[in-house]
Short mmCIF file of C-alpha atoms in Angstrom, two decimals:
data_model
loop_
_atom_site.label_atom_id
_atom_site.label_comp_id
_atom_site.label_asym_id
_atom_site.label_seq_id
_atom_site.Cartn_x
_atom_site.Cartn_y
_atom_site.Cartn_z
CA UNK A 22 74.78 39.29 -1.91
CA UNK A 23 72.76 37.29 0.97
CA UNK A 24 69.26 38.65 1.24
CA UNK A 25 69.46 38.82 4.94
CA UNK A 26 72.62 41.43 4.58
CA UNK A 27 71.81 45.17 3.89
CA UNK A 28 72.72 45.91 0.20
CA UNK A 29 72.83 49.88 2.00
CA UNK A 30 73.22 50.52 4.95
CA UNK A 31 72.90 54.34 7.04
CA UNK A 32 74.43 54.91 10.18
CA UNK A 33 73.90 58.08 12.18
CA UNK A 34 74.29 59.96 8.96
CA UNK A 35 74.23 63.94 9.70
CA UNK A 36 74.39 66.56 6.68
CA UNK A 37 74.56 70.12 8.02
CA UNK A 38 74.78 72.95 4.81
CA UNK A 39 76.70 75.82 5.98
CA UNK A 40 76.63 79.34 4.46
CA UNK A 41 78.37 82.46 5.52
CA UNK A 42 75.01 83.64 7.77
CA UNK A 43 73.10 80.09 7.96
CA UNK A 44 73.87 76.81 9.14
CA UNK A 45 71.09 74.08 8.46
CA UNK A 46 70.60 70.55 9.19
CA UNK A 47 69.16 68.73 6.23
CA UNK A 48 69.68 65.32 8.01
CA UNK A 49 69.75 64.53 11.74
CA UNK A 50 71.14 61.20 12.68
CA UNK A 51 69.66 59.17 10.04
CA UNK A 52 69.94 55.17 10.35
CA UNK A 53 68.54 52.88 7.59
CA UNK A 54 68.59 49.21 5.86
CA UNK A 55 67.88 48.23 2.50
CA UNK A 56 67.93 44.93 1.92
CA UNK A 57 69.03 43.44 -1.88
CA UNK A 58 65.82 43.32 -4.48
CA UNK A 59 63.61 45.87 -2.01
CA UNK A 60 61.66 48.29 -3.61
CA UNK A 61 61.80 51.26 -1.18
CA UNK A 62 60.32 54.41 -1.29
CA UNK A 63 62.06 58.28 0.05
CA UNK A 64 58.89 59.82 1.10
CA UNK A 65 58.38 63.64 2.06
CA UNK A 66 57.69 67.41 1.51
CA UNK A 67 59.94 69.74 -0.29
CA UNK A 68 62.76 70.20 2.54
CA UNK A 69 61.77 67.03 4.60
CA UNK A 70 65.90 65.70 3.34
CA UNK A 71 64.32 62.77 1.10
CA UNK A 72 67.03 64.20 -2.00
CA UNK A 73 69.52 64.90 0.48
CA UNK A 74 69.69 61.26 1.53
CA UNK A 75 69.68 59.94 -1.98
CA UNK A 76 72.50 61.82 -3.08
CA UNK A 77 74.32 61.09 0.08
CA UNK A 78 73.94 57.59 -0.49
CA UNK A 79 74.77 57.78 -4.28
CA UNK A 80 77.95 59.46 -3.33
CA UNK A 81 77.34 62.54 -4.95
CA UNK A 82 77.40 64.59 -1.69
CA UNK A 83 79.45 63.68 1.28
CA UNK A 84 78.00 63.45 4.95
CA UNK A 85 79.00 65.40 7.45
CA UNK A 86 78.88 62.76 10.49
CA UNK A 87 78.15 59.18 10.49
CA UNK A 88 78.57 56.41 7.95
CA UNK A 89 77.36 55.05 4.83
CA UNK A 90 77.95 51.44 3.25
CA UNK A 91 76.81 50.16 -0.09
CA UNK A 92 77.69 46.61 -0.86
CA UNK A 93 79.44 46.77 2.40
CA UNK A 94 81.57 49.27 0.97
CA UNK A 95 82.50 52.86 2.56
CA UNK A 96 81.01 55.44 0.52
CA UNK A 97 81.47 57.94 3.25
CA UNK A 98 85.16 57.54 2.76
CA UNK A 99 85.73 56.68 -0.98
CA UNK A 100 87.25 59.33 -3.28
CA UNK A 101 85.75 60.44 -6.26
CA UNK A 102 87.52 58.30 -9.02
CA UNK A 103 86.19 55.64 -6.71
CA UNK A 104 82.86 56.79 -6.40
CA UNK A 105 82.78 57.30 -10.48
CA UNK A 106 83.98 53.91 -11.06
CA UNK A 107 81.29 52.11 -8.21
CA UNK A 108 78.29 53.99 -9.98
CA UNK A 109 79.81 52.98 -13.24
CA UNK A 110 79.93 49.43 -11.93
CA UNK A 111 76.71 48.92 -10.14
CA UNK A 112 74.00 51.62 -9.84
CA UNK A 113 71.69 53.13 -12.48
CA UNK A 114 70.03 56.87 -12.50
CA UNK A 115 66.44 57.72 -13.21
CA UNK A 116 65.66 61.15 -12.94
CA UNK A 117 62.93 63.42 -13.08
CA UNK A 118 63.80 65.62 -16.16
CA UNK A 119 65.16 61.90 -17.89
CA UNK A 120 68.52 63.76 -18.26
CA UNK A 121 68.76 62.75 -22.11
CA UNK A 122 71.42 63.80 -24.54
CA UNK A 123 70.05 66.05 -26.70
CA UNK A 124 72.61 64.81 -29.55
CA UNK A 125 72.04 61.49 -29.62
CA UNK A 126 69.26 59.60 -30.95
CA UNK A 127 67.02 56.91 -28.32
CA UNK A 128 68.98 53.89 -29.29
CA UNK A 129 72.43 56.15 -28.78
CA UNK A 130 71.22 56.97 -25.32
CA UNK A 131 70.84 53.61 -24.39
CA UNK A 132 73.42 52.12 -25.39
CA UNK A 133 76.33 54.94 -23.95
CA UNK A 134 76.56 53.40 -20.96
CA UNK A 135 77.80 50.40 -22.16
CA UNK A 136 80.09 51.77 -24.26
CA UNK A 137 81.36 53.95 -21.28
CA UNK A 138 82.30 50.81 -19.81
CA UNK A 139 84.55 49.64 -22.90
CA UNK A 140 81.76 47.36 -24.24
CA UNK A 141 81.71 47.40 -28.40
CA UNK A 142 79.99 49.75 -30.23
CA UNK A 143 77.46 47.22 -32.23
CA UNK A 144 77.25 44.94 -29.23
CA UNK A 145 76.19 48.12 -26.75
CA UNK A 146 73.80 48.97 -29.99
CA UNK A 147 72.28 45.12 -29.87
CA UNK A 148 71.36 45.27 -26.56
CA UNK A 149 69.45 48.64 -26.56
CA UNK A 150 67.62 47.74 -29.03
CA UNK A 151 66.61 44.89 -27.00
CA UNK A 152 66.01 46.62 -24.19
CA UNK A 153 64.08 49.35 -26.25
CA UNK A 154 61.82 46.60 -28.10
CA UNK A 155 60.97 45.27 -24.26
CA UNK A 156 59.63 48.70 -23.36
CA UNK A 157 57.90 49.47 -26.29
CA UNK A 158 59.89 51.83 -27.71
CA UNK A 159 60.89 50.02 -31.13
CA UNK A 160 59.30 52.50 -33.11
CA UNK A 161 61.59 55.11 -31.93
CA UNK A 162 65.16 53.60 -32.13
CA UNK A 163 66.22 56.79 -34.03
CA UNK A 164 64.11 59.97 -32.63
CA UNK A 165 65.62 62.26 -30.69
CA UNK A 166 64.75 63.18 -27.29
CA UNK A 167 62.67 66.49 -28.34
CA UNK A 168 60.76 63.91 -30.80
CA UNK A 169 59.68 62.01 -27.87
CA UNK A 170 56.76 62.77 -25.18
CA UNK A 171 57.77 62.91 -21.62
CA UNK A 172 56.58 59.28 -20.65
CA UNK A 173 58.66 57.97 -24.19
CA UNK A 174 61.22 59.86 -22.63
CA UNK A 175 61.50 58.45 -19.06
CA UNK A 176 60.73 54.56 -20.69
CA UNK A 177 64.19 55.51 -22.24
CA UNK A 178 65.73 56.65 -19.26
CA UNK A 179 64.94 53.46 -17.06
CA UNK A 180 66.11 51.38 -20.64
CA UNK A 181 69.90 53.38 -19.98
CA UNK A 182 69.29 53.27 -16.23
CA UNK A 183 69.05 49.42 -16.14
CA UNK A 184 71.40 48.11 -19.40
CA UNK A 185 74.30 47.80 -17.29
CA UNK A 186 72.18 45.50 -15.31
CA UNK A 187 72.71 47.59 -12.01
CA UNK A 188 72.35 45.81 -8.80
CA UNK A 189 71.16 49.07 -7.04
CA UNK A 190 68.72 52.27 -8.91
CA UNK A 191 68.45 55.24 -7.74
CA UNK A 192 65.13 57.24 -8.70
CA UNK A 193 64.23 60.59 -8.17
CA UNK A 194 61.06 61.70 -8.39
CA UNK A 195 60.94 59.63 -11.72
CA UNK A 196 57.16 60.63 -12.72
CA UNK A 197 57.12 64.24 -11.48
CA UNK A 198 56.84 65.36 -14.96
CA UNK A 199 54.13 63.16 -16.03
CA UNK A 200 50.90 62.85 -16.08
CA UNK A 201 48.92 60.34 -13.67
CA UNK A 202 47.90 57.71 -16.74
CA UNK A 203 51.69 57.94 -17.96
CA UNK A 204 52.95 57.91 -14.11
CA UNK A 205 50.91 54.66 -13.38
CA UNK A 206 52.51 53.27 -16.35
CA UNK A 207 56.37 54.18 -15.47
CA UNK A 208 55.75 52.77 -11.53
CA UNK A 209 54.30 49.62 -13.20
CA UNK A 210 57.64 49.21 -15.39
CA UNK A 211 59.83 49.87 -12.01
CA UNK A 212 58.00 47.85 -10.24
CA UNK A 213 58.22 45.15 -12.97
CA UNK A 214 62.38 45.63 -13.31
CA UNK A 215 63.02 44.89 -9.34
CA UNK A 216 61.48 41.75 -9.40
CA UNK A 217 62.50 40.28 -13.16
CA UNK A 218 66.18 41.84 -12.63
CA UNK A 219 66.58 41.34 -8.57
CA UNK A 220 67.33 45.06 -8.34
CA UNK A 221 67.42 47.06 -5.45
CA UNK A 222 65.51 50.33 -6.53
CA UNK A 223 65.48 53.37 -3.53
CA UNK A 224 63.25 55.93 -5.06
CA UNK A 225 62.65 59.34 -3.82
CA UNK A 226 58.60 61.01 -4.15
CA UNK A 227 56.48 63.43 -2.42
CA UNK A 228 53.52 61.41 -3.52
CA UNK A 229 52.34 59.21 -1.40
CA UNK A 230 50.39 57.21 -3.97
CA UNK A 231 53.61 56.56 -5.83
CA UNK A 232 54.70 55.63 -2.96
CA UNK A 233 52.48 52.41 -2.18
CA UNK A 234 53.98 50.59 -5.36
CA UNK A 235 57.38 50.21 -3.43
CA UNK A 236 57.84 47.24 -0.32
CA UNK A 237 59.00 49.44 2.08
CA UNK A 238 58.10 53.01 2.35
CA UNK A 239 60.57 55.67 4.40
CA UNK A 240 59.25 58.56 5.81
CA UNK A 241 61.48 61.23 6.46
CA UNK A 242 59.87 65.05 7.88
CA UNK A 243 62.50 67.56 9.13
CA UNK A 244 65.59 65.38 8.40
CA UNK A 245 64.14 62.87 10.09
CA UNK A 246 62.94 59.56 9.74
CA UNK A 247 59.40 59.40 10.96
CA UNK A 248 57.86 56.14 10.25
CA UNK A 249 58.91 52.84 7.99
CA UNK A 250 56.27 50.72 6.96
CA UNK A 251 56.58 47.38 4.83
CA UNK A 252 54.12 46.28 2.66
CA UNK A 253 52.16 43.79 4.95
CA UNK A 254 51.49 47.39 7.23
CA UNK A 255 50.51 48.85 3.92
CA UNK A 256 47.65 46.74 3.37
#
């Protein structure tokens, strides 16, 4: 995809939550670019919309106005067996609580993406392992997820999130759990996997500190976008 077209792309994007006594606007006529191998960071309070966008743009929630393109594709308008088999396709998920399967060992994690996607068993194996020996992790091929600490555990999470190779990853809140020397660690690593693997990573934070690893940052109060700074206005 050319660099100078938006790998996602936000038009006028309204979501409005409706219960039987309350009707509330988490996003108010949102419009956004992200350009292919940008680093760009959700920022806001608890409430501001910052998850609300994500999952809108991941598919996993539908808007209620306005549109929504990734890879120039509708994802406003696909269905769900669609939407399955686009995430499948291009996009990995790094999430706060790492979202592990308790059943299977590190190296099993890894590697059940690939193998979701028809790729053999001892070939999807091969390549975890690589990816697991690149983040440091070879010591713990067969643990379990309650073996590992929380910052083992999101290093394996980014290894599943980015086997697949994903053009786009989605973060959310990915060092939430941890703690600062660990979280400095993980943002180094993302940071790291945009530029050697020309991803396009869109996290969400509330931390602002986080927040300054990414090129662009997003600031969104109220369901609003307030401000977008690049990196040059960073400095």
């Amino acid at each position: 995809m050319e660099k100078n077209i938006p790998i996602i792309s936000l038009r006028n994007v309204v979501k409005i939550y409706k219960t039987r006594k309350v009707r509330f606007k988490a996003l108010d006529n949102i419009s956004l670019d992200v350009y292919p191998n940008e680093f760009v960071a959700i920022v806001g309070t608890s409430g501001s919309g910052k998850s609300t966008m994500l999952n809108l743009i991941a598919g996993l929630e539908k808007p209620t106005a306005g549109k929504i393109f990734v890879k120039e594709r509708p994802v406003h308008k696909m269905s769900e067996d669609e939407l399955v088999d686009f995430r499948l396709k291009h996009v990995g998920f790094i999430f706060q609580n790492f979202n592990l399967l308790d059943s299977l060992t590190t190296l099993e994690n890894v590697a059940f993406p690939l193998i979701l996607r028809g790729v053999w068993e001892k070939e999807s194996l091969k390549a975890a392992k690589k990816i697991l020996n690149d983040l440091s992790l070879q010591e713990h091929l067969q643990h379990y997820p309650d073996e590992l600490s929380g910052g083992q555990q999101q290093r394996v999470s980014i290894a599943r999130a980015i086997i697949t190779h994903p053009q786009i990853i989605f973060a959310d809140e990915p060092t939430g759990n941890l703690d600062s020397c660990t979280a400095e660690q993980i943002m180094n690593i993302l940071k790291e996997i945009v530029h050697q693997r020309s991803s396009t990573l869109l996290m969400v934070t509330h931390d602002m500190e986080k927040a300054k690893y990414a090129d662009k940052i997003v600031r969104i109060a109220d369901g609003v976008i307030v401000n977008v700074e690049t990196r040059e206005e960073q400095v």
